[in-house]
XYZ file of C-alpha atoms in Angstrom:
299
model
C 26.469 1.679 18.285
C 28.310 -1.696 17.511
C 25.792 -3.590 19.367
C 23.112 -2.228 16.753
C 25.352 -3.344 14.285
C 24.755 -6.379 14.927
C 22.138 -8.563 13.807
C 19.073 -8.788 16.127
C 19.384 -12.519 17.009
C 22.808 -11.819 18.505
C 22.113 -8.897 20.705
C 21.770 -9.739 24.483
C 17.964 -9.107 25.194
C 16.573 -10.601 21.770
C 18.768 -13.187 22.055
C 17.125 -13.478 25.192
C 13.272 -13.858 23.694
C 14.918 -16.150 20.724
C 15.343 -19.238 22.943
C 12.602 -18.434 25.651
C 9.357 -20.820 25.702
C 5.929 -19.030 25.444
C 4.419 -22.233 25.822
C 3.436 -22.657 21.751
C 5.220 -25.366 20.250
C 4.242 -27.454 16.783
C 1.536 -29.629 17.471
C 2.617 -34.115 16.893
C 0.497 -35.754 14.595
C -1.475 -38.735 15.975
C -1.505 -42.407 14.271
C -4.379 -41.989 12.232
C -2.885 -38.744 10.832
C 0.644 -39.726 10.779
C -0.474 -42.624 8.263
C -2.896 -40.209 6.330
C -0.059 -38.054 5.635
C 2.243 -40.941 4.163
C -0.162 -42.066 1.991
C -0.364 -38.586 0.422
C -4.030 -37.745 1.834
C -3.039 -34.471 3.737
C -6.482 -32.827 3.966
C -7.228 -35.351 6.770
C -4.611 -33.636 9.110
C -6.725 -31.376 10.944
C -3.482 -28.359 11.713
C -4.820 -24.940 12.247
C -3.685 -21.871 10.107
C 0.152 -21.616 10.902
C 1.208 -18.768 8.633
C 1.705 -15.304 9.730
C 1.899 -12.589 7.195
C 2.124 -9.123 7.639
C 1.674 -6.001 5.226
C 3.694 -2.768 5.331
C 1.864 -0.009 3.819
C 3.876 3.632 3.828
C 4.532 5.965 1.739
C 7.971 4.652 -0.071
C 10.266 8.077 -0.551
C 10.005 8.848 3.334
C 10.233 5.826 4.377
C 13.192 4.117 2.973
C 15.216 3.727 6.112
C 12.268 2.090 8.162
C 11.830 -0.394 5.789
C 15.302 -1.266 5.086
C 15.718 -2.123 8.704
C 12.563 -4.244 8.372
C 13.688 -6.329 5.370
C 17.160 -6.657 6.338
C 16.859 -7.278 10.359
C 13.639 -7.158 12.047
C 12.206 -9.479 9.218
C 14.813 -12.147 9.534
C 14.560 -12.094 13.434
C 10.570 -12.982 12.990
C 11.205 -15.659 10.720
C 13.510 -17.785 13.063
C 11.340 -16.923 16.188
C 8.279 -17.710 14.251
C 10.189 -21.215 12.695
C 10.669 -21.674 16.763
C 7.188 -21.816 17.514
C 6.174 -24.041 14.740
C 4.967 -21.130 12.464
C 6.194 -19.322 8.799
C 6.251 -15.193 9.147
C 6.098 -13.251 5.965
C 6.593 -9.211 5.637
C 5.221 -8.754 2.884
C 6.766 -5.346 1.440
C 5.274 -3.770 -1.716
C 8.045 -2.126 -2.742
C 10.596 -4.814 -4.255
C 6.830 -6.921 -4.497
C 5.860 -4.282 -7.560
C 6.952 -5.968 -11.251
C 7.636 -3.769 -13.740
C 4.579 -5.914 -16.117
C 2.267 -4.725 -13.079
C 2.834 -1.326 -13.015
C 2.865 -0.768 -16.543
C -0.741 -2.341 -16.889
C -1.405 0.231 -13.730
C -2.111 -2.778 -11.517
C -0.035 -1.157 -8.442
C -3.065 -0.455 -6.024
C -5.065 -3.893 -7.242
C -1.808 -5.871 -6.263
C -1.475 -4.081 -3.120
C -4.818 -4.401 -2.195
C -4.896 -8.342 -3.050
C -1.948 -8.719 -0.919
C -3.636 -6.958 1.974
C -6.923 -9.752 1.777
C -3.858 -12.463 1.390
C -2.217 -10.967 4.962
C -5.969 -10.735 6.273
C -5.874 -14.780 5.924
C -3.539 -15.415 7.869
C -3.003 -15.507 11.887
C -2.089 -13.007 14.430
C -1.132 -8.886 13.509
C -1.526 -8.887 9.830
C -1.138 -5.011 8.918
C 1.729 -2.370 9.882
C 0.904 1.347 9.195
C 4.224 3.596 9.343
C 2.162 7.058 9.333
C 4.304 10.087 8.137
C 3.633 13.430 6.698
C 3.096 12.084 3.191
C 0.010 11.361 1.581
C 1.712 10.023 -0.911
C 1.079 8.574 -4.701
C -1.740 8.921 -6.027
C -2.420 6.335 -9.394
C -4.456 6.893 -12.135
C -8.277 4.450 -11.718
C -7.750 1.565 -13.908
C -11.118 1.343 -14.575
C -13.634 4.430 -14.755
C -17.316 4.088 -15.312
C -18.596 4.965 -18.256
C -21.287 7.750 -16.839
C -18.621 9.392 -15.007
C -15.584 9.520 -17.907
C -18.644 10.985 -19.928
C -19.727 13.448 -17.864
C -15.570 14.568 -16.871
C -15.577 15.030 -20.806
C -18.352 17.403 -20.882
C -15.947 19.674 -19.045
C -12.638 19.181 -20.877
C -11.573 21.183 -23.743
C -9.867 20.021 -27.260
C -6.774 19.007 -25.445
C -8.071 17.532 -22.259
C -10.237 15.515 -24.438
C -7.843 14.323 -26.698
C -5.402 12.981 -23.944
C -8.087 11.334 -22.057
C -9.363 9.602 -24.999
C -5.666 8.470 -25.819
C -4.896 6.966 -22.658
C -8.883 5.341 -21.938
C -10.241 2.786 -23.668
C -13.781 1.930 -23.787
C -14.526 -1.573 -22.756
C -18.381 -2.280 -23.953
C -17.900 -5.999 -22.948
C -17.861 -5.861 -19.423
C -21.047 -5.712 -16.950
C -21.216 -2.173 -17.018
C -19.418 -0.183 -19.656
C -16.227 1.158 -18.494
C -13.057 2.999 -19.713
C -10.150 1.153 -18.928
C -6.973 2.760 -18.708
C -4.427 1.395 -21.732
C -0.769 -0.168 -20.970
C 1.400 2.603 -21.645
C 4.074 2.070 -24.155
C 6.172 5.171 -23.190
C 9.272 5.505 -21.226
C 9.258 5.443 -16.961
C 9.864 9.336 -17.267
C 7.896 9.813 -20.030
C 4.932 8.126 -18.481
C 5.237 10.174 -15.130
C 5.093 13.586 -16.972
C 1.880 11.912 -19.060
C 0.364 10.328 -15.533
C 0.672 13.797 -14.060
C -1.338 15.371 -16.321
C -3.741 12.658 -16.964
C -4.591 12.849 -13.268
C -4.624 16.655 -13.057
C -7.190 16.532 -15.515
C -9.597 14.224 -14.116
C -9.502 16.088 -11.105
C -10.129 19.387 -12.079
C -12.693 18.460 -14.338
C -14.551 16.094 -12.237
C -14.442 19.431 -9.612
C -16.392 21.209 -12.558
C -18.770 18.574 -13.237
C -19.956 17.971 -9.623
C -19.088 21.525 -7.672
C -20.513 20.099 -4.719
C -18.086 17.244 -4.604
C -16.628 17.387 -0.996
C -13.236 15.019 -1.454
C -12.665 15.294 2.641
C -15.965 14.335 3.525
C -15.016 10.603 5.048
C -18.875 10.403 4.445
C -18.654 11.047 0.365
C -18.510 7.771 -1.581
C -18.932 9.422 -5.068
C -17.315 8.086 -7.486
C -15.197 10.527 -8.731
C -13.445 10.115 -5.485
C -11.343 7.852 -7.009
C -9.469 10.658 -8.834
C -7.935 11.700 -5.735
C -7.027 9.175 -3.309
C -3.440 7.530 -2.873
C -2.222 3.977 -2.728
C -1.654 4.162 0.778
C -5.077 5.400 2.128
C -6.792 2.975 0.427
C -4.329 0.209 1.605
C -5.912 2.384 5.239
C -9.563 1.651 4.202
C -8.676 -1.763 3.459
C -6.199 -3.120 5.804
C -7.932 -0.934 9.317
C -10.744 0.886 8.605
C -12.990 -2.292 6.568
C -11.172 -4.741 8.869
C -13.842 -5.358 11.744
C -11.138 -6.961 14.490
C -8.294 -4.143 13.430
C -7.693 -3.247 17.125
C -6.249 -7.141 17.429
C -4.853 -7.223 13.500
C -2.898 -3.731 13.034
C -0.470 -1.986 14.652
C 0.257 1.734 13.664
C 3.832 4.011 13.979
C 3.766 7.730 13.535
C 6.688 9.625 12.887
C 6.461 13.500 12.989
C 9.561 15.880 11.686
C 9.230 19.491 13.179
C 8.618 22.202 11.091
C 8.534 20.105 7.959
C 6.036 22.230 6.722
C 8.600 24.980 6.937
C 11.287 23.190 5.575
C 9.456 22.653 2.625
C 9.428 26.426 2.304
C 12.828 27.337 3.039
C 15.132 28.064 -0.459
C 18.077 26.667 2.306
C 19.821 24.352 -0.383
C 20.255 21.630 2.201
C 16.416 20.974 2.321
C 16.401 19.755 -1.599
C 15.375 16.255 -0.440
C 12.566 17.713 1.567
C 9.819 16.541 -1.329
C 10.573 13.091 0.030
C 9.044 13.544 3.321
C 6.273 15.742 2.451
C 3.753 16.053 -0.712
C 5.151 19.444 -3.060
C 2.958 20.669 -6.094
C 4.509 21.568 -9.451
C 5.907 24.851 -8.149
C 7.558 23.649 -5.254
C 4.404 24.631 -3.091
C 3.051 22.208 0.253
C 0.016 20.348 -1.194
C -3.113 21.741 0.672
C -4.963 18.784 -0.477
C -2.655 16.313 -0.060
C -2.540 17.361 3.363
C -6.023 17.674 4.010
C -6.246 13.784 3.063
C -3.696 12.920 5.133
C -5.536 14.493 8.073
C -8.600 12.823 7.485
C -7.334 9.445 7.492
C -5.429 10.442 10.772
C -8.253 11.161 12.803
């Protein structure tokens, strides 16, 4: 409707909670304090944490609308309320956060999950789940120990070996010796293609080094793990599941399209877009294990 249209400050009922007083106002400095402060010595001024930040985590394809409407409206509403009450709100959203430097050293998930401990500093509701039917990306590990890239070897052939060792650099100078994935000096597109099979690799070889490796088993902490989990689950394990007050910090949305699942199946040419909303394999098959994630981390 028009009213919608409209930015959120000027419709009736937030309006409304803009200009009402919850009793939380900024706090006057005293003499001593006031006089600290012009003399430069602010760590005197006893002021307790004032900044609010909150993390997004979604998938990004399925997503796009939701978190439009949260940069461009809900965002800008939370900031002035917040400014109100003597505080400073920051969404923090990951997707215009990414540089391109950052995710061609394959430092996506380590800068999402350093923004999550930033958020985690902060006061009030610090982490926003929007659940879907995605599981979503899943990156290549930065860093691999050096036991386990060994042992995934063992089970590669010529070619699997060869593009592994390409891509993975051994780093003897750290703690424990590690492969560490290289900056890639190909094109976006190009890169996908190579990620893709990088990571289909490692998985299926890791699966023939360890047979009993269960990759649903919320109990299973092995290692190789890593080979198959996406950004946003472990933005989950980080932001809710290792954060002991999360029933106070995070607030989750689900959002459930009928008969996706079917969709996805359908050769109806108006469902091309449906690989946005749900994970699809190389031949245009549902992802069992994508989807077997996903269910795990929603129960």
């Amino acid at each position: 409707s028009k009213a919608e249209r409209q930015p959120r400050r000027e419709r009736n009922f937030w309006k409304e909670r803009l200009h009402e007083d919850i009793g939380v106002g900024r706090r006057k400095l005293n003499q001593t304090e006031l006089l600290a402060t012009l003399r430069g010595r602010l760590q005197v001024v006893d002021s307790p944490r004032r900044a609010i930040r909150v993390f997004i985590s979604s998938t990004f394809t399925d997503t796009a609308g939701e978190r439009n409407l949260l940069l461009h409206d809900v965002f800008p509403y939370l900031d002035e309320y917040a400014r109100k009450h003597g505080y400073l709100f920051q969404g923090s959203e990951m997707r215009w956060g990414i540089r391109e430097y950052a995710a061609k050293e394959n430092m996506t998930s380590d800068m999402c999950l350093q923004e999550i401990r930033a958020c985690q500093d902060s006061v009030g509701v610090n982490f926003v789940l929007l659940s879907t039917q995605k599981y979503g990306y899943q990156p290549l590990p930065r860093r691999i120990d050096q036991t386990i890239f060994d042992r995934v070897l063992e089970f590669t052939d010529s070619n699997e070996k060869l593009a592994l060792s390409r891509h993975y650099c051994l780093d003897v100078n750290s703690l424990e010796p590690e492969y560490v994935l290289e900056m890639s000096h190909l094109s976006q597109q190009e890169w996908s293609k190579m990620e893709s099979v990088l990571r289909e690799i490692l998985k299926t070889c890791s699966l023939r080094a360890w047979p009993d490796l269960d990759i649903c088993d919320p109990a299973c902490n092995h290692p190789a793990k890593d080979f198959f989990i996406s950004v946003t689950e472990m933005e989950i394990t980080q932001g809710i599941l290792q954060q002991p007050d999360s029933k106070e910090k995070c607030l989750i949305f689900t959002r459930t399209i009928s008969n996706l699942s079917a969709l996805a199946s359908s050769e109806n040419p108006s469902c091309t877009n449906v690989g946005h909303y749900i994970d699809m394999t190389g031949d245009g098959q549902v992802s069992s294990e994508a989807q077997e994630r996903l269910e795990w981390y929603k129960t």
